[in-house]
mmCIF file of N, CA and C in Angstrom:
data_model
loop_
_atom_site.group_PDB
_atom_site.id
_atom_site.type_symbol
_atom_site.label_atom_id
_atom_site.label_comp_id
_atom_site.label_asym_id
_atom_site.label_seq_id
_atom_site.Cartn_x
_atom_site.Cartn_y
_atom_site.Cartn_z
ATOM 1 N N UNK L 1 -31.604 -22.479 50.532
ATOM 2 C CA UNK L 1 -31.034 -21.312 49.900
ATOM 3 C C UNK L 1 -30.879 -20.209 50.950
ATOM 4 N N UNK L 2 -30.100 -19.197 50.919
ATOM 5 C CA UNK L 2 -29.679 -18.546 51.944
ATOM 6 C C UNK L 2 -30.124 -17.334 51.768
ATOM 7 N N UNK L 3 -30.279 -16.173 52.631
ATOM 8 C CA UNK L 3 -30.842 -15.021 52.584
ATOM 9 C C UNK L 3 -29.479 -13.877 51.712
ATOM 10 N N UNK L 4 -30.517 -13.280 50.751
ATOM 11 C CA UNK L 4 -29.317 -12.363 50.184
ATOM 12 C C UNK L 4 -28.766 -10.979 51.233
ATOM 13 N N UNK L 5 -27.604 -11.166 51.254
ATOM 14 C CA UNK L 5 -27.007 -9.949 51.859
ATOM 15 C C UNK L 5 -27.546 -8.416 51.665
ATOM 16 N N UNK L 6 -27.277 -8.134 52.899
ATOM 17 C CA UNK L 6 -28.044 -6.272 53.028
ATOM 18 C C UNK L 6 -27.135 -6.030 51.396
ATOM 19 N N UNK L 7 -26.130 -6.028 51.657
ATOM 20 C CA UNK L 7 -25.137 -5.083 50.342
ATOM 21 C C UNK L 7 -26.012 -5.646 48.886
ATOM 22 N N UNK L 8 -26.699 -7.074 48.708
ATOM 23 C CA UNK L 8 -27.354 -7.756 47.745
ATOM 24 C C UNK L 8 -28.542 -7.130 47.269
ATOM 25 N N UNK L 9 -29.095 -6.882 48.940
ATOM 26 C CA UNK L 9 -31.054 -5.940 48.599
ATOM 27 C C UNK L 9 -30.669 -4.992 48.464
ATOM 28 N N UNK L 10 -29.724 -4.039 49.175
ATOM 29 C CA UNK L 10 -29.279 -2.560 48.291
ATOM 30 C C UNK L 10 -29.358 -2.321 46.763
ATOM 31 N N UNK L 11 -28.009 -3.620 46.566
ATOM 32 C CA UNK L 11 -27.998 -3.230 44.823
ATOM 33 C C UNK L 11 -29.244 -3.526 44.162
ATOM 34 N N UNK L 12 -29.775 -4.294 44.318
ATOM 35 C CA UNK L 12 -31.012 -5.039 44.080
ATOM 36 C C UNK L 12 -32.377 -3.559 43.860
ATOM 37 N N UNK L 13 -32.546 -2.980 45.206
ATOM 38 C CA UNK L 13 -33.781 -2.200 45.016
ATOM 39 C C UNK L 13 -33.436 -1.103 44.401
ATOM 40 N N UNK L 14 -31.727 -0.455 44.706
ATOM 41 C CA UNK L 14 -31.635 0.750 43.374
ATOM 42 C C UNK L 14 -32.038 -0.051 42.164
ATOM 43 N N UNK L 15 -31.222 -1.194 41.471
ATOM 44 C CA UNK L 15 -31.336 -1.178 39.953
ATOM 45 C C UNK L 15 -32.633 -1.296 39.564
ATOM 46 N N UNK L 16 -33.507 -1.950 40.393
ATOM 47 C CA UNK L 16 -34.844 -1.642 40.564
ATOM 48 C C UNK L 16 -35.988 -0.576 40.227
ATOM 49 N N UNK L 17 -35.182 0.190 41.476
ATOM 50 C CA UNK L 17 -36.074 1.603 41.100
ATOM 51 C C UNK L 17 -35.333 2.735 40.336
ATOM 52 N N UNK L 18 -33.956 2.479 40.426
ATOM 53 C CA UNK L 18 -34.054 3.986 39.417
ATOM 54 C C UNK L 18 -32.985 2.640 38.216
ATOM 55 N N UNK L 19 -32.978 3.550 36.889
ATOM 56 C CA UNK L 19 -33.016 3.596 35.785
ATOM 57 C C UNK L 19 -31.250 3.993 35.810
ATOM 58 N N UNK L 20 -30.309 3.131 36.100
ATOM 59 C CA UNK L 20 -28.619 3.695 36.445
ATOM 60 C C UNK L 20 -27.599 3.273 35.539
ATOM 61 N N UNK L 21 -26.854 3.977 35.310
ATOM 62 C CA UNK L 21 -26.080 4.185 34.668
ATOM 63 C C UNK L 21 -24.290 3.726 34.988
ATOM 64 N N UNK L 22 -24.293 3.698 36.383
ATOM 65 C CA UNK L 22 -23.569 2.980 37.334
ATOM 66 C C UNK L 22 -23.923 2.637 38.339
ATOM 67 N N UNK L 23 -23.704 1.844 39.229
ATOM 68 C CA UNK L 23 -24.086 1.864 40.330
ATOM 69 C C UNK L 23 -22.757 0.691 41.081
ATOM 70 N N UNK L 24 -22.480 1.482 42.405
ATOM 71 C CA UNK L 24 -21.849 0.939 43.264
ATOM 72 C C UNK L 24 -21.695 0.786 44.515
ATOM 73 N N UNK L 25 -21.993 -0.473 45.450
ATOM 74 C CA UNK L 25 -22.576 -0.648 46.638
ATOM 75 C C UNK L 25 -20.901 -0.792 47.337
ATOM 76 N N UNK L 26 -20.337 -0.288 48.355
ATOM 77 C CA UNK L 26 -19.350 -0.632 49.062
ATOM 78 C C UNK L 26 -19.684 -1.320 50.877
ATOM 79 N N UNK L 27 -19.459 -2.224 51.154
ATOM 80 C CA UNK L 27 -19.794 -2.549 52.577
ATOM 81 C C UNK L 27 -18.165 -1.887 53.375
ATOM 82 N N UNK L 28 -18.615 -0.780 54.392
ATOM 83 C CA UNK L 28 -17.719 -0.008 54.803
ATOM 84 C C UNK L 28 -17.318 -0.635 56.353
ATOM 85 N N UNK L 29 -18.598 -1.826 56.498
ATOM 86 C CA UNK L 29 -18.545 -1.939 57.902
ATOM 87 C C UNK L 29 -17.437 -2.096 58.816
ATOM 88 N N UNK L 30 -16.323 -2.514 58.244
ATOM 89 C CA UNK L 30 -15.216 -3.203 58.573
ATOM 90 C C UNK L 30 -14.603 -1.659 58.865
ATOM 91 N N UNK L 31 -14.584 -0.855 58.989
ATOM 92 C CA UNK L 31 -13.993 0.651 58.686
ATOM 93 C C UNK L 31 -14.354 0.955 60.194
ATOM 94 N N UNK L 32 -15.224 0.425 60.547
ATOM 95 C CA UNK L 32 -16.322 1.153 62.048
ATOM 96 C C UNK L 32 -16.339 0.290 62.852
ATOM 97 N N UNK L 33 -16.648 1.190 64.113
ATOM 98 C CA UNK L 33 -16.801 0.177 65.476
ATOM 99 C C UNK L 33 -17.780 -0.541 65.464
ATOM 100 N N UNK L 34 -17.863 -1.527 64.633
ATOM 101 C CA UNK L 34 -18.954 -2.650 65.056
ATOM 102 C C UNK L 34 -18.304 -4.106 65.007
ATOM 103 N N UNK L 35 -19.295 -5.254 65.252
ATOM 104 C CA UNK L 35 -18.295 -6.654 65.417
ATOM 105 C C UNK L 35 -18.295 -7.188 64.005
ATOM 106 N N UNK L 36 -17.321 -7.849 64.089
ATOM 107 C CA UNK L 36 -16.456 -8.209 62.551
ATOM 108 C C UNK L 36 -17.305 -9.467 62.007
ATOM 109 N N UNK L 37 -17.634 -8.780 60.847
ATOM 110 C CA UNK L 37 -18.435 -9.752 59.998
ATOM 111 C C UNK L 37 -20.050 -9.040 59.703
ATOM 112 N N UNK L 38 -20.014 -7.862 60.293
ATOM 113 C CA UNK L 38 -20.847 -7.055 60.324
ATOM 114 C C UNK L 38 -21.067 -6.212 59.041
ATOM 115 N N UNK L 39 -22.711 -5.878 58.462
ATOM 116 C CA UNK L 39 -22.964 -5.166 57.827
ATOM 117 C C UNK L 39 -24.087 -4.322 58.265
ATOM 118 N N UNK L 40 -23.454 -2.834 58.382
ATOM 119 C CA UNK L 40 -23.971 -2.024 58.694
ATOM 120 C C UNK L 40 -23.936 -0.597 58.334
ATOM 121 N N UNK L 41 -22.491 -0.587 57.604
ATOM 122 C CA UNK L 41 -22.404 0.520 57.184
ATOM 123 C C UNK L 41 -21.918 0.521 55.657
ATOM 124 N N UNK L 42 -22.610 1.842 55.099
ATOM 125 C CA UNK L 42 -22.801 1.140 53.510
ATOM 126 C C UNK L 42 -22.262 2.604 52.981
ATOM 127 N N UNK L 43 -21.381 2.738 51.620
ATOM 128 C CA UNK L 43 -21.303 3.629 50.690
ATOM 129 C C UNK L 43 -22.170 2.783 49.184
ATOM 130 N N UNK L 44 -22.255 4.310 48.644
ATOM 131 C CA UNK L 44 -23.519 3.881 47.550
ATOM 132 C C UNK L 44 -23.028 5.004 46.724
ATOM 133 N N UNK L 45 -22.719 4.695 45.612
ATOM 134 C CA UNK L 45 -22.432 5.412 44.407
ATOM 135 C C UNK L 45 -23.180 5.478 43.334
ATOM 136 N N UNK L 46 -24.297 6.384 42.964
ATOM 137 C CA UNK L 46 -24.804 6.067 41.654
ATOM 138 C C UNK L 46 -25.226 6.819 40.666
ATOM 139 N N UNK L 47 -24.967 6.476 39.719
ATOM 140 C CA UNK L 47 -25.212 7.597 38.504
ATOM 141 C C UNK L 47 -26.722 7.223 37.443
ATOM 142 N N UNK L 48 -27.279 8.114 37.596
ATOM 143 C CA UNK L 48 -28.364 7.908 36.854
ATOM 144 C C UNK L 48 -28.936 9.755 36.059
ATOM 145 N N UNK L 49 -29.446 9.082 34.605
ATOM 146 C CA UNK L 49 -29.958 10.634 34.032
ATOM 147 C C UNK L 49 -30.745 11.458 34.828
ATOM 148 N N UNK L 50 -32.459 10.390 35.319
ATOM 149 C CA UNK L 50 -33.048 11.127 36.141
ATOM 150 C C UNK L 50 -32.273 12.156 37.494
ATOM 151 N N UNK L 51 -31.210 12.731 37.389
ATOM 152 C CA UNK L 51 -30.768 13.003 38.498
ATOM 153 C C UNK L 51 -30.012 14.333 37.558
ATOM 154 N N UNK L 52 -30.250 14.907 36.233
ATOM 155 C CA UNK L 52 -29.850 15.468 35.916
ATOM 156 C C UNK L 52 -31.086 16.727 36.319
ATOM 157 N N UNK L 53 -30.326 17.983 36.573
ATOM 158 C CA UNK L 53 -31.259 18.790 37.346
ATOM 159 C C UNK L 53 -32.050 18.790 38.408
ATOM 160 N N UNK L 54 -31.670 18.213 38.946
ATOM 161 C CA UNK L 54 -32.611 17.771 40.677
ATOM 162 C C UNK L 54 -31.292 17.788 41.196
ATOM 163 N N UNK L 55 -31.745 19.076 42.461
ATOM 164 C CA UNK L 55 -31.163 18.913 44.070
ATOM 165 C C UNK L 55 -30.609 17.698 44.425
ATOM 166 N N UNK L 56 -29.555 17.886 45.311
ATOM 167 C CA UNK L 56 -28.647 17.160 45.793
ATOM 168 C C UNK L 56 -30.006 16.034 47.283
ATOM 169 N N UNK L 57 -31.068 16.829 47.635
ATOM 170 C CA UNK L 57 -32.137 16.344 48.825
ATOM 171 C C UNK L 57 -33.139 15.766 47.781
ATOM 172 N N UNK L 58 -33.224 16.207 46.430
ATOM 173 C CA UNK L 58 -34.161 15.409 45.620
ATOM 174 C C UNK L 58 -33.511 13.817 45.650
ATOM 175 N N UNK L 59 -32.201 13.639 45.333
ATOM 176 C CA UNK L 59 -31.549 13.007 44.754
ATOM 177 C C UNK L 59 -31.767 11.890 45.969
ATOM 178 N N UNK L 60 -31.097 12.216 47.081
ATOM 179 C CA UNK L 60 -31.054 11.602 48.529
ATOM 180 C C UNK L 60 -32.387 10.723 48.816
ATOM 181 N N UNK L 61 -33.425 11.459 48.927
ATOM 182 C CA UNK L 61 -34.801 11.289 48.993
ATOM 183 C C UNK L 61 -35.258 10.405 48.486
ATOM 184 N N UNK L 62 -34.518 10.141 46.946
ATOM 185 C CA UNK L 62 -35.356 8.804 46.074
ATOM 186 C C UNK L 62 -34.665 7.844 46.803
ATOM 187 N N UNK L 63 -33.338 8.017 46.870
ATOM 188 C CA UNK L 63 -32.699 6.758 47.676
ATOM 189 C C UNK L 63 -33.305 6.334 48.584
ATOM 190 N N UNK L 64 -33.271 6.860 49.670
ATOM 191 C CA UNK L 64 -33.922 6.785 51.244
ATOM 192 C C UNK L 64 -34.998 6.330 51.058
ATOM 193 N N UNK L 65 -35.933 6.825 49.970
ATOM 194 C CA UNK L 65 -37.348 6.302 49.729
ATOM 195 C C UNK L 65 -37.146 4.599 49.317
ATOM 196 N N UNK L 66 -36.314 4.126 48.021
ATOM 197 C CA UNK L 66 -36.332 3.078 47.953
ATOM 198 C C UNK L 66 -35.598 1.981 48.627
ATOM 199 N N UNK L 67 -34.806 2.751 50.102
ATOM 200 C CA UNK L 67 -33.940 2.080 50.631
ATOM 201 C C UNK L 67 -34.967 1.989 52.177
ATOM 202 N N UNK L 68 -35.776 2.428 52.767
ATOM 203 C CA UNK L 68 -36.854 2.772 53.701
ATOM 204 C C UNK L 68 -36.307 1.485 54.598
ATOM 205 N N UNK L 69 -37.045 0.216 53.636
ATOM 206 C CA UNK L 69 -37.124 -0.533 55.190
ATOM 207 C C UNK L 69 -35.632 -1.056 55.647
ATOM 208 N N UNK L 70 -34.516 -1.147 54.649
ATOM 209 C CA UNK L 70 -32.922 -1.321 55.157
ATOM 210 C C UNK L 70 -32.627 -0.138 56.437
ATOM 211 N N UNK L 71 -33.006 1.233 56.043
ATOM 212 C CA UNK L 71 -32.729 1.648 56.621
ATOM 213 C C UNK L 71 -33.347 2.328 58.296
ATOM 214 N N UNK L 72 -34.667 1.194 58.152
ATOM 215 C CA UNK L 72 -34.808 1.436 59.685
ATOM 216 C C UNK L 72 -34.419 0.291 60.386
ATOM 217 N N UNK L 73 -33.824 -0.918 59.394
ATOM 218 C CA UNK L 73 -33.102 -1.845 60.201
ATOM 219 C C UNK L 73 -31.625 -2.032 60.429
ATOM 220 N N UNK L 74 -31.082 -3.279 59.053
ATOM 221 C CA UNK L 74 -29.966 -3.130 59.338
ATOM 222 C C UNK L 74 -29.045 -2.160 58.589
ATOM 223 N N UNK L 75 -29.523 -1.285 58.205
ATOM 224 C CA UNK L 75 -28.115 -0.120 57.753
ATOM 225 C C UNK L 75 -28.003 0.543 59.206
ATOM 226 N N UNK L 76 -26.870 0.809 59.656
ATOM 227 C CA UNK L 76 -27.094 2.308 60.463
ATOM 228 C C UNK L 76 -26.261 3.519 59.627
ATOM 229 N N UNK L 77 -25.587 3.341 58.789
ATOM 230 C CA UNK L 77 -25.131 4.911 57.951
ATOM 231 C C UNK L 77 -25.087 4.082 56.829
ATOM 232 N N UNK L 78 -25.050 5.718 56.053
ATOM 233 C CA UNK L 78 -25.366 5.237 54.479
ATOM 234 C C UNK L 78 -24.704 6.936 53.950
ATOM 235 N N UNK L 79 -23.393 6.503 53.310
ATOM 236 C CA UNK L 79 -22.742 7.361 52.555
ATOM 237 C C UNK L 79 -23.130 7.419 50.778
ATOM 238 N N UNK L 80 -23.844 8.832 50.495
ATOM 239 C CA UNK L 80 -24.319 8.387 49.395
ATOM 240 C C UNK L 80 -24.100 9.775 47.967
ATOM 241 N N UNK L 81 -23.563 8.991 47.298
ATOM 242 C CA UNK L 81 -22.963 9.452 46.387
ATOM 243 C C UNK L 81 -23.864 9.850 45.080
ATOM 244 N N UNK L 82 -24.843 10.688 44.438
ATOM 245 C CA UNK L 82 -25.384 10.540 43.300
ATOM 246 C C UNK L 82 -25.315 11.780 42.179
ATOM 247 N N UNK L 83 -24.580 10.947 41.536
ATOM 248 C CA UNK L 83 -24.341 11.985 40.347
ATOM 249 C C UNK L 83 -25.170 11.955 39.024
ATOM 250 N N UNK L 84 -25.337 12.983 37.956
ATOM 251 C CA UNK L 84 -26.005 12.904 36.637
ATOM 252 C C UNK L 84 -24.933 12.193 36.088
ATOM 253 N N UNK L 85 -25.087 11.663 34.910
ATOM 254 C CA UNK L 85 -23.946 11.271 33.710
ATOM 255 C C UNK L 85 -22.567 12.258 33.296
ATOM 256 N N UNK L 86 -23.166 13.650 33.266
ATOM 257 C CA UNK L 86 -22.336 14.532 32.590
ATOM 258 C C UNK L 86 -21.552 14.712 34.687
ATOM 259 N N UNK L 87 -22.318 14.838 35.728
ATOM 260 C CA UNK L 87 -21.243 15.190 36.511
ATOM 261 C C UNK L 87 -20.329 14.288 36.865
ATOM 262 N N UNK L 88 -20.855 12.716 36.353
ATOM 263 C CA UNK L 88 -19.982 11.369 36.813
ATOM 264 C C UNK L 88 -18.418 11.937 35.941
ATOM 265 N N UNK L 89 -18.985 12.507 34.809
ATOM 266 C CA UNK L 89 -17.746 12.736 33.287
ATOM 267 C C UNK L 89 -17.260 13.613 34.282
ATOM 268 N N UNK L 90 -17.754 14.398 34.410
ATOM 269 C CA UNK L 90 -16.640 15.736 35.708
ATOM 270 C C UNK L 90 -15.733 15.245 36.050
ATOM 271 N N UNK L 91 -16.223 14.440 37.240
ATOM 272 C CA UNK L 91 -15.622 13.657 38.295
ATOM 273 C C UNK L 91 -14.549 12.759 37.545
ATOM 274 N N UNK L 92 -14.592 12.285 36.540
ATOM 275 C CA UNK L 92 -13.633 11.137 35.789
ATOM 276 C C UNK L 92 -14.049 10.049 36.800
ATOM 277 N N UNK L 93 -15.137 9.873 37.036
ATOM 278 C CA UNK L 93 -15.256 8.609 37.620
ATOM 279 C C UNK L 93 -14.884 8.190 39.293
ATOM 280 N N UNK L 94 -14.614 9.338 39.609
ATOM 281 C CA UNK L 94 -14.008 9.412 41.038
ATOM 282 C C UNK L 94 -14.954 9.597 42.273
ATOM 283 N N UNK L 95 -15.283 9.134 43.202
ATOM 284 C CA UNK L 95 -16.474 9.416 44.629
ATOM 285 C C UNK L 95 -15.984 10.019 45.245
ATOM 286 N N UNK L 96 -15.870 10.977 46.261
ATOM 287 C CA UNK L 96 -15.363 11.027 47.261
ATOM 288 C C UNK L 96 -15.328 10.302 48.219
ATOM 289 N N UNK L 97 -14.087 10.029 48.852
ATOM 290 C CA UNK L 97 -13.722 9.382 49.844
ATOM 291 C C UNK L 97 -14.290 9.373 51.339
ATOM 292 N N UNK L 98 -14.823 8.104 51.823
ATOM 293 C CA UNK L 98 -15.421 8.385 53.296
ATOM 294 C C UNK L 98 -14.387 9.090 54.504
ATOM 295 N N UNK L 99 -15.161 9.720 55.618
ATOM 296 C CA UNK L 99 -14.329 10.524 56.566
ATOM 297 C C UNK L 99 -13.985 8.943 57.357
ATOM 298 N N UNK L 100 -13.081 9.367 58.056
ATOM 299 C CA UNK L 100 -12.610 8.050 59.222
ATOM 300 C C UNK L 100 -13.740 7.795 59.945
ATOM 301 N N UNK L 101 -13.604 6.640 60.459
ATOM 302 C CA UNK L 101 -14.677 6.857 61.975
ATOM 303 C C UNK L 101 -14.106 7.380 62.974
ATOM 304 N N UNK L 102 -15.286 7.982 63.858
ATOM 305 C CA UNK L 102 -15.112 8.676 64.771
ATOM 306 C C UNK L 102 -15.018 7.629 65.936
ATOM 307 N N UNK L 103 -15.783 6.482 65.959
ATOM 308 C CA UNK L 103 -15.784 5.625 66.813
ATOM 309 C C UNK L 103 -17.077 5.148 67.152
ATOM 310 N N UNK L 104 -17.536 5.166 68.724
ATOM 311 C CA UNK L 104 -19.044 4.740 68.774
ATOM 312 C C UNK L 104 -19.960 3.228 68.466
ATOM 313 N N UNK L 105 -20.172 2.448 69.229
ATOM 314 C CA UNK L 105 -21.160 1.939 68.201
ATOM 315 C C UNK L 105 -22.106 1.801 67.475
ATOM 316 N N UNK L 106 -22.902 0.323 67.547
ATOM 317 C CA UNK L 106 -24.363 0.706 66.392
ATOM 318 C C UNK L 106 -25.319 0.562 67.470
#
C-alpha cells in the first residue's frame, strides 16, 4: 500500500482537528519553481464555526498548530484561507486568488 500524499495528510489532519464546514486543499506546486511532480506548495481553504469571532492569527495558528510536522517538512508555503460560515456567505463562496510566483526555489 502506498504512502498517502502531503495534499491527503493535509485534508486528513484539518477534518480531524477542526470541526469544517468546507474544506479545500489545492496542490499549487506546479505554479512554482520547483521540479515537476512536486508537492510543496499548498492553498487551503476552510470554513469552520469555531472561527466565528477569532482573529485572522487565532485562525492561522490552529492551522499551523495542526499542520506542525508538514510544515517543517514537506510544505514550503501554505496559502491559507479561513473563513466563519456567515463570512464564507459574504464571499459567495469565492477565495482569493494566489499572487504569481516570484520565482526562487525550495
Amino acid at each position: 500500500m502506498s504512502e498517502p500524499t502531503v495534499q491527503a495528510i493535509i485534508e486528513q489532519k484539518l477534518a480531524a482537528g477542526i470541526e469544517l464546514a468546507h474544506l479545500q486543499v489545492i496542490n499549487e506546486s506546479a505554479s512554482h519553481n520547483v521540479p515537476a511532480g512536486s508537492s510543496s506548495h499548498f492553498k487551503v481553504i476552510l470554513v469552520a464555526a469555531e472561527f466565528e469571532g477569532q482573529r485572522l492569527l487565532q485562525r492561522h495558528r490552529r492551522v499551523n498548530k495542526l499542520l506542525q510536522a508538514e510544515l517543517q517538512g514537506p510544505i514550503h508555503a501554505l496559502a491559507m484561507h479561513a473563513f466563519s460560515p456567515a463570512e464564507w456567505l459574504a464571499r459567495q463562496g469565492n477565495s482569493p486568488m494566489s499572487p504569481p510566483c516570484l520565482g526562487g526555489g525550495v
